[in-house]
PDB file of C-alpha atoms in Angstrom:
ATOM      1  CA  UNK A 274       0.000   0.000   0.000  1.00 48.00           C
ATOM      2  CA  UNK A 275       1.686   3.496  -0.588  1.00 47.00           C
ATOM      3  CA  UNK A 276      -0.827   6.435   1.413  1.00 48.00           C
ATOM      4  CA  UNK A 277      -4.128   5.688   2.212  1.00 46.00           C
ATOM      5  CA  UNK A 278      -5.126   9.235   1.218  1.00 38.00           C
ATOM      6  CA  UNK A 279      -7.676   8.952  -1.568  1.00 37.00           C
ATOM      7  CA  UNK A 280      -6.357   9.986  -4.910  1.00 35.00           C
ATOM      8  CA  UNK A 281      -7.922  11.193  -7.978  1.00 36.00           C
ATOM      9  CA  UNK A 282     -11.459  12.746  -9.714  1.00 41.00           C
ATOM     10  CA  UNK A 283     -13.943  11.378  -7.243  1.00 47.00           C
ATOM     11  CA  UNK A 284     -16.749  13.321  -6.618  1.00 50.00           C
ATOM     12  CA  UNK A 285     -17.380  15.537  -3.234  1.00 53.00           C
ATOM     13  CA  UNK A 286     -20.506  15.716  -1.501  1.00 53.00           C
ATOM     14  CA  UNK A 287     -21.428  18.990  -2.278  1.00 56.00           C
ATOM     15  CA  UNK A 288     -23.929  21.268   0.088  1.00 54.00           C
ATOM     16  CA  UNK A 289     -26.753  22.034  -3.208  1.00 60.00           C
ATOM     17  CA  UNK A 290     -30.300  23.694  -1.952  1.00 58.00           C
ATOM     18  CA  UNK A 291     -31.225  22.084  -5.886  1.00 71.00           C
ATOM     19  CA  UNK A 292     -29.918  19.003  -5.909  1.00 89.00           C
ATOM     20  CA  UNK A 293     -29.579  17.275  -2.292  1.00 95.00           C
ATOM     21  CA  UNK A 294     -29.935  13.864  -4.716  1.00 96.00           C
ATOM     22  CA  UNK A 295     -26.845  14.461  -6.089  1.00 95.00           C
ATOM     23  CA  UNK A 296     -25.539  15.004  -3.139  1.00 93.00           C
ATOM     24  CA  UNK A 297     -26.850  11.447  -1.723  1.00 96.00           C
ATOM     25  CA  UNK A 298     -24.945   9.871  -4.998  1.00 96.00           C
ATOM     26  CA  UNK A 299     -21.456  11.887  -3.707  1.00 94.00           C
ATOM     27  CA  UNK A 300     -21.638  10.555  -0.298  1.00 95.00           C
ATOM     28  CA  UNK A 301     -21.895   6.984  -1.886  1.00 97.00           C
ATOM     29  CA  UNK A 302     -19.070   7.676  -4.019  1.00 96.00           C
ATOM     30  CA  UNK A 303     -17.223   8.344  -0.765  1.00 96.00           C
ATOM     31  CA  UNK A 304     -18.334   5.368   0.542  1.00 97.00           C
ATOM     32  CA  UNK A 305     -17.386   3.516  -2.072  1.00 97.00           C
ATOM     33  CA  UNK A 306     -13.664   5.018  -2.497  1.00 97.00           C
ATOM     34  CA  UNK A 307     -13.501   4.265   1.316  1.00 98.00           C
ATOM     35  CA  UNK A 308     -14.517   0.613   1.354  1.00 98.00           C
ATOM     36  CA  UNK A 309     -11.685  -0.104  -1.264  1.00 98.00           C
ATOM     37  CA  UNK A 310      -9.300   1.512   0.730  1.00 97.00           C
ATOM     38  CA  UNK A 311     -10.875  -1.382   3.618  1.00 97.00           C
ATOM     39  CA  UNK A 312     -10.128  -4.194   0.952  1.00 97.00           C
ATOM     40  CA  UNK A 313      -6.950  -2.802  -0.094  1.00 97.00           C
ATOM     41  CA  UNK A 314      -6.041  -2.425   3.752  1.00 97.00           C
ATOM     42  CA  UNK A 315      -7.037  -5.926   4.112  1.00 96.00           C
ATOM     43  CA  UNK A 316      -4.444  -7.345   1.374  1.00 96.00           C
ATOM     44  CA  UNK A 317      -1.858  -4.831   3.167  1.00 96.00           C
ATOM     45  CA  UNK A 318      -2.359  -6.179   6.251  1.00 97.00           C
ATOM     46  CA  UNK A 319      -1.855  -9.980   5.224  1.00 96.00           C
ATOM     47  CA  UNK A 320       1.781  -8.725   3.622  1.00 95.00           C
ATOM     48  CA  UNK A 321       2.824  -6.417   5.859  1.00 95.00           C
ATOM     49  CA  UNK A 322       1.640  -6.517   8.904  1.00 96.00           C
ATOM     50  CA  UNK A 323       0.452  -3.523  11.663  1.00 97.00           C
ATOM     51  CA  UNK A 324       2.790  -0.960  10.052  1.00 97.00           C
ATOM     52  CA  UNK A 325       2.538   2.890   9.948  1.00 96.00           C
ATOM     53  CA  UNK A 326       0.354   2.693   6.506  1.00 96.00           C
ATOM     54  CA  UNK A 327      -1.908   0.471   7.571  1.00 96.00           C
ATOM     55  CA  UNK A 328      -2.512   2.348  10.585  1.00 97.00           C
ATOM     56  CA  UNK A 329      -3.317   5.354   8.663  1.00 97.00           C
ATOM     57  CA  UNK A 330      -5.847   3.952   6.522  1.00 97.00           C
ATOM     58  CA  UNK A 331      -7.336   1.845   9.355  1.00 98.00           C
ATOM     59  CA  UNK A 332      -7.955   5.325  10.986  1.00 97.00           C
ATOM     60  CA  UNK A 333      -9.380   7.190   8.012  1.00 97.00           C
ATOM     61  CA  UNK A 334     -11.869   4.661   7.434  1.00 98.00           C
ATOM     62  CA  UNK A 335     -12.784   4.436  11.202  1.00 97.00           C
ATOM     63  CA  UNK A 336     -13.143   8.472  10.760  1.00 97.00           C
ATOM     64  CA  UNK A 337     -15.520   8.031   7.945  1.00 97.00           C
ATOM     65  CA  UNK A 338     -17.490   5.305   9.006  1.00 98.00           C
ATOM     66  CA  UNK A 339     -17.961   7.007  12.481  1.00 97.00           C
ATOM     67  CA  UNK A 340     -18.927  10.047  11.082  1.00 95.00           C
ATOM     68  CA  UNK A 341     -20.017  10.705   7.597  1.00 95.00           C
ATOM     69  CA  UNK A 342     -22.033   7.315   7.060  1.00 96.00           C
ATOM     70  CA  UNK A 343     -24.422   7.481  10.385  1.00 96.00           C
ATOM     71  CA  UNK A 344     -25.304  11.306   8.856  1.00 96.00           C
ATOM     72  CA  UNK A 345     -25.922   9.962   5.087  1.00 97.00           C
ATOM     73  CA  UNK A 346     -28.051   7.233   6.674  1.00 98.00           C
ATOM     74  CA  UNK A 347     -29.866   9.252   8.772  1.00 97.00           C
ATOM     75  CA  UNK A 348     -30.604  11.729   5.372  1.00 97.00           C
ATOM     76  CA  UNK A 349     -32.534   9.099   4.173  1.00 98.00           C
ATOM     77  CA  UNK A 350     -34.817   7.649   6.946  1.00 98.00           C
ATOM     78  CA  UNK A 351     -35.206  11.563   7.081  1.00 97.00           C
ATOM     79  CA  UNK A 352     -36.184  12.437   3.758  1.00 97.00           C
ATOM     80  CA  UNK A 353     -35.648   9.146   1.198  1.00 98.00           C
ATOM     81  CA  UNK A 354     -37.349   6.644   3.041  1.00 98.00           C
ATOM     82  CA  UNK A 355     -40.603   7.821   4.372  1.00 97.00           C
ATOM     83  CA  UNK A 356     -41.343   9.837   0.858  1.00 96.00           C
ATOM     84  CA  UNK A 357     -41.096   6.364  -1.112  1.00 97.00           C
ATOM     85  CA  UNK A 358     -43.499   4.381   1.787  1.00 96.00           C
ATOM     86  CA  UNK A 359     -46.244   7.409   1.101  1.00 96.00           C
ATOM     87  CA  UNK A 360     -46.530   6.171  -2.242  1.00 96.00           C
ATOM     88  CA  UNK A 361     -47.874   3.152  -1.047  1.00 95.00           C
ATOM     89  CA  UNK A 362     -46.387   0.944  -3.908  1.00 97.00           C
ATOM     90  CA  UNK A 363     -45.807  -2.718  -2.473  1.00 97.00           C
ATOM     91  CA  UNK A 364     -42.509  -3.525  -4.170  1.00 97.00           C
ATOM     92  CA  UNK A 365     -40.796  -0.154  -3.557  1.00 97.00           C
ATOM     93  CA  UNK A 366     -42.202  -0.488   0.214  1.00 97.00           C
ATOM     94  CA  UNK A 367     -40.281  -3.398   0.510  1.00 98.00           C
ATOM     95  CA  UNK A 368     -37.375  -2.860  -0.786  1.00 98.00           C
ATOM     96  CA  UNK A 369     -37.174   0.559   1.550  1.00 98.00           C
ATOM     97  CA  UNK A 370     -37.760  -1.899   4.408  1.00 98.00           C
ATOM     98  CA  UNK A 371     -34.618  -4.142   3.180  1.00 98.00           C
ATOM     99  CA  UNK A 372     -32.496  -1.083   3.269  1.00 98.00           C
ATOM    100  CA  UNK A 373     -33.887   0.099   6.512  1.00 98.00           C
ATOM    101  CA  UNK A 374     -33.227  -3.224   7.378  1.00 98.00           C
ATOM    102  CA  UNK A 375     -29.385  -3.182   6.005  1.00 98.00           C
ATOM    103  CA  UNK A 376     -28.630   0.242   8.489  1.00 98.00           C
ATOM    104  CA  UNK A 377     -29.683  -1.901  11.515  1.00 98.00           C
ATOM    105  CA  UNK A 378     -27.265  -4.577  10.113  1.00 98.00           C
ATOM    106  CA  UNK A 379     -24.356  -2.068   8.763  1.00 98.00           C
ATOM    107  CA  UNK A 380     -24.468  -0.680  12.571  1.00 97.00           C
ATOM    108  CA  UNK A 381     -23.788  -3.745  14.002  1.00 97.00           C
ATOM    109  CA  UNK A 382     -21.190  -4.580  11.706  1.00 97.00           C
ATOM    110  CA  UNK A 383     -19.747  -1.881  12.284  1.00 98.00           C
ATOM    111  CA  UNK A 384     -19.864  -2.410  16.194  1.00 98.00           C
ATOM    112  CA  UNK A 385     -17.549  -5.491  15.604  1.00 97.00           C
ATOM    113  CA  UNK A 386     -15.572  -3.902  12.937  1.00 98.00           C
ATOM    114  CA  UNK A 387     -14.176  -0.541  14.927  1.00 98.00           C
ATOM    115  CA  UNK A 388     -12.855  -2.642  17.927  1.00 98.00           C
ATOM    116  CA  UNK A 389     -10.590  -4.016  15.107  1.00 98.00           C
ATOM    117  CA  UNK A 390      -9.530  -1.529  13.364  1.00 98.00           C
ATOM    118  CA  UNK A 391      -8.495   0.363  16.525  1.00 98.00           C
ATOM    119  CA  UNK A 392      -6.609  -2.743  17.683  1.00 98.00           C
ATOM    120  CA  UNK A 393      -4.559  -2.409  14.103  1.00 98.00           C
ATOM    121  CA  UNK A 394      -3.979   0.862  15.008  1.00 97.00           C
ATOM    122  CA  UNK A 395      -2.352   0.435  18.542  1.00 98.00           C
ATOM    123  CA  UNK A 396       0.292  -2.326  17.105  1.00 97.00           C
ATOM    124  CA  UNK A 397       1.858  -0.596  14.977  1.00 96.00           C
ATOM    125  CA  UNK A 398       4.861  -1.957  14.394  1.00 95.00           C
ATOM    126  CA  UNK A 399       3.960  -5.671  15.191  1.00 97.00           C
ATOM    127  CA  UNK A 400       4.774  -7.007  11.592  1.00 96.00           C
ATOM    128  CA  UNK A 401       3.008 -10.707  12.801  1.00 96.00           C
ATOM    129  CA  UNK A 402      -0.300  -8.874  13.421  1.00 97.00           C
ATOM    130  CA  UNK A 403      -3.149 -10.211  11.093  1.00 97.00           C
ATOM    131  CA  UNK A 404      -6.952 -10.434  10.812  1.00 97.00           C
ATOM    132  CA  UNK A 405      -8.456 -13.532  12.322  1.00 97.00           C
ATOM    133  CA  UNK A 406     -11.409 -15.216  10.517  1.00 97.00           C
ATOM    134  CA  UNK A 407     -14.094 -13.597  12.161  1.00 96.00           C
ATOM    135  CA  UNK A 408     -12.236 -10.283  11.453  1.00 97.00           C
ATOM    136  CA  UNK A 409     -12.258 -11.395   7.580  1.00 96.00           C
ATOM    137  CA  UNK A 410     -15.936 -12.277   7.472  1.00 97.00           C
ATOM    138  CA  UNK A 411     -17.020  -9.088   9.313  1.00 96.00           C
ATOM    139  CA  UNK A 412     -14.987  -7.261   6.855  1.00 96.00           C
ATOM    140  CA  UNK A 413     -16.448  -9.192   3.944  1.00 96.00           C
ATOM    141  CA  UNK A 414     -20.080  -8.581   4.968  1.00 97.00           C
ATOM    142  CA  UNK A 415     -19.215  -5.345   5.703  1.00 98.00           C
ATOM    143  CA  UNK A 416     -18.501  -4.550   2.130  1.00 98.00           C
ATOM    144  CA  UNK A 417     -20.839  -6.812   0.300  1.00 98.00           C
ATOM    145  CA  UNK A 418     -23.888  -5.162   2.244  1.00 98.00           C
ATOM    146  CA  UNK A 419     -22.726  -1.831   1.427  1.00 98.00           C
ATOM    147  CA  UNK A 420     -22.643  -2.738  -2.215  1.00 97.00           C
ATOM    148  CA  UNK A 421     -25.717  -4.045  -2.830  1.00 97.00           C
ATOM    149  CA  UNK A 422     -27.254  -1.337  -0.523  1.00 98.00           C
ATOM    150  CA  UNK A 423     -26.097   1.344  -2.288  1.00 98.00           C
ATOM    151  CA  UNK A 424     -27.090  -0.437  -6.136  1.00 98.00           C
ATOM    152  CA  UNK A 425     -30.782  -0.907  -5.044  1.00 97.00           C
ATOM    153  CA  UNK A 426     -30.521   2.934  -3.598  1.00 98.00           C
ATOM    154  CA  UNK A 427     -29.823   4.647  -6.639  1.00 97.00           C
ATOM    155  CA  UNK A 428     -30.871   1.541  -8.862  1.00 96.00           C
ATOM    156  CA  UNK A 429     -34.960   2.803  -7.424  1.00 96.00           C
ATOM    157  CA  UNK A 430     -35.465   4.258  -4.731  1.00 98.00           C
ATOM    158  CA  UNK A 431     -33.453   7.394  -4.667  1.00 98.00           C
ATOM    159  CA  UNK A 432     -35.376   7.679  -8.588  1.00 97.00           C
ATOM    160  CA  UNK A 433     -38.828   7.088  -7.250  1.00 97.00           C
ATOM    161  CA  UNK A 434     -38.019   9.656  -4.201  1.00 97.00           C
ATOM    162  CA  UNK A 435     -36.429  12.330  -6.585  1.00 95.00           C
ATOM    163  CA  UNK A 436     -39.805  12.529  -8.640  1.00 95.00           C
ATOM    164  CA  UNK A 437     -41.708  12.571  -6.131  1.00 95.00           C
ATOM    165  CA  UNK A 438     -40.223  15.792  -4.542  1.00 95.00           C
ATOM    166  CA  UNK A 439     -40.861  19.281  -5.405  1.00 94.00           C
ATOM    167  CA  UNK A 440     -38.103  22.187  -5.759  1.00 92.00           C
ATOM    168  CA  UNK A 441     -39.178  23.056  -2.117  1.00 93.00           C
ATOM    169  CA  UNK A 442     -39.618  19.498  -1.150  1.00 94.00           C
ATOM    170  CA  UNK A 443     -35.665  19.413  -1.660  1.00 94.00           C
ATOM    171  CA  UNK A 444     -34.810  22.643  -0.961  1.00 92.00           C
ATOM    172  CA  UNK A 445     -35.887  21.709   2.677  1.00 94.00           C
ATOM    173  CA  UNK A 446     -34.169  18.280   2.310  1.00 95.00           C
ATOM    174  CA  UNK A 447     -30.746  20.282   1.625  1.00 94.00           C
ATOM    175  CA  UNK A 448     -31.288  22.719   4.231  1.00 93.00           C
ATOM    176  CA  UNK A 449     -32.212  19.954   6.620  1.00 94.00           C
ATOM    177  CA  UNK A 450     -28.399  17.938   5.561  1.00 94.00           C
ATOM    178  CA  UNK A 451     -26.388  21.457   6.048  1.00 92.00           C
ATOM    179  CA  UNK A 452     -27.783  22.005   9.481  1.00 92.00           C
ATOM    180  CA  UNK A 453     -27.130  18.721  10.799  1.00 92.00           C
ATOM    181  CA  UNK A 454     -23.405  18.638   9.295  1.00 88.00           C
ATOM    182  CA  UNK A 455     -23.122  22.397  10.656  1.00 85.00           C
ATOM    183  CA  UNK A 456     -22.266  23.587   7.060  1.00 71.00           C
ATOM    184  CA  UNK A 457     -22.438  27.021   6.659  1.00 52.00           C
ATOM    185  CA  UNK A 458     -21.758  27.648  10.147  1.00 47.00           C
ATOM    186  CA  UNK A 459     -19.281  29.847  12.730  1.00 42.00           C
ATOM    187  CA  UNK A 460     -17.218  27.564  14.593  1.00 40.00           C
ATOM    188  CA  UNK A 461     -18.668  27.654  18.017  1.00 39.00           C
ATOM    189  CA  UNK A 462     -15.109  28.238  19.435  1.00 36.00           C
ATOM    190  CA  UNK A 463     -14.716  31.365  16.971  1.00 31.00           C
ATOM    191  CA  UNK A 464     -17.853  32.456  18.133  1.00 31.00           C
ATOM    192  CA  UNK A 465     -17.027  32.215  21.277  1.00 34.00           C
ATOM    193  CA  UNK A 466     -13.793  34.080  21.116  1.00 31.00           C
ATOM    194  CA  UNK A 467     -15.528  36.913  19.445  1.00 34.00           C
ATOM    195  CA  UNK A 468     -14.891  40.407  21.363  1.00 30.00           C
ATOM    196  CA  UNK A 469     -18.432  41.974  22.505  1.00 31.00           C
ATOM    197  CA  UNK A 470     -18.875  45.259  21.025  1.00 34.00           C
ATOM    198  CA  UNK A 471     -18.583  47.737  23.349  1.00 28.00           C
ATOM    199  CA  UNK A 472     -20.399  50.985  23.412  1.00 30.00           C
ATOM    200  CA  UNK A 473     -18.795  54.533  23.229  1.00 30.00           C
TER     201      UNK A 473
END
């Protein structure tokens, strides 16, 4: 593995009052960009060992996991999800309970997963350290879910929401996705370091 930074023309989600769908689509770009780095951490790993690389990527993908993803999830049993149940179509009802389904099963996976990856992390330098089966099968699952998650999302059900939704049915989607990610926003520390105005 050379760095674990990601490299190259992926796309960035991007904060868009018009197009929060688009955004969605980034965010699983990210994802996927970041579960290769997993795999390629994985192959790493069985070659080299807890070294200083591996520990870097094991920690960027705990960052994103433990950050972005529960946000993007949360954007669509927010907004996604419940617009395609009001339809009240019986296939595209269950398919949104299979991926409901899936972020129950992606957080536990990724309950066993972190304890791992933070165990990488504190051996570095142990180049004997390797995954043990149940490590590999998390790992595997891990990925596999998030693959055919993300192929039924934008396969359907992100199409069937986007129609659905007016310009100010995503307008306030977008708005809701900046305020919970604090985009736009002072940093509370600058805000708090602010001088008071006084009067003359």
């Amino acid at each position: 593995m050379t760095s674990p930074v990601w490299v190259g023309g992926g796309k960035e989600p991007q904060a868009d009052h018009e197009h929060p769908f688009e955004w969605l689509r980034a965010c699983h770009d990210r994802v996927e960009r970041t579960l290769d780095l997993l795999q390629r951490l994985v192959a790493h790993v069985d070659g080299h060992g807890a070294d200083t690389s591996s520990a870097q990527a094991a920690a960027q993908v705990q960052r994103y996991f433990d950050r972005a993803a529960p946000l993007h999830h949360e954007d669509e049993e927010l907004h996604v999800f419940p617009r395609v149940r009001a339809m009240c179509d019986a296939r595209l009802d269950a398919l949104v309970q299979r991926l409901q389904a899936d972020h129950a099963a992606m957080a536990d996976d990724w309950a066993q997963l972190r304890p791992v990856l933070l165990r990488l992390q504190a051996a570095v330098g142990d180049a004997g350290w390797r995954w043990s089966s149940d490590d590999r099968e998390c790992l595997t699952r891990f990925v596999r879910r998030y693959e055919c998650h993300i192929a039924t999302e934008e396969g359907e059900v992100f199409v069937a929401a986007e129609h659905a939704m007016t310009a100010a049915d995503r307008a306030v989607m977008s708005e809701d996705m900046m305020v919970r990610r604090a985009i736009g926003a002072p940093p509370a520390r600058a805000m708090a370091l602010k001088p008071s105005r006084v009067p003359r």
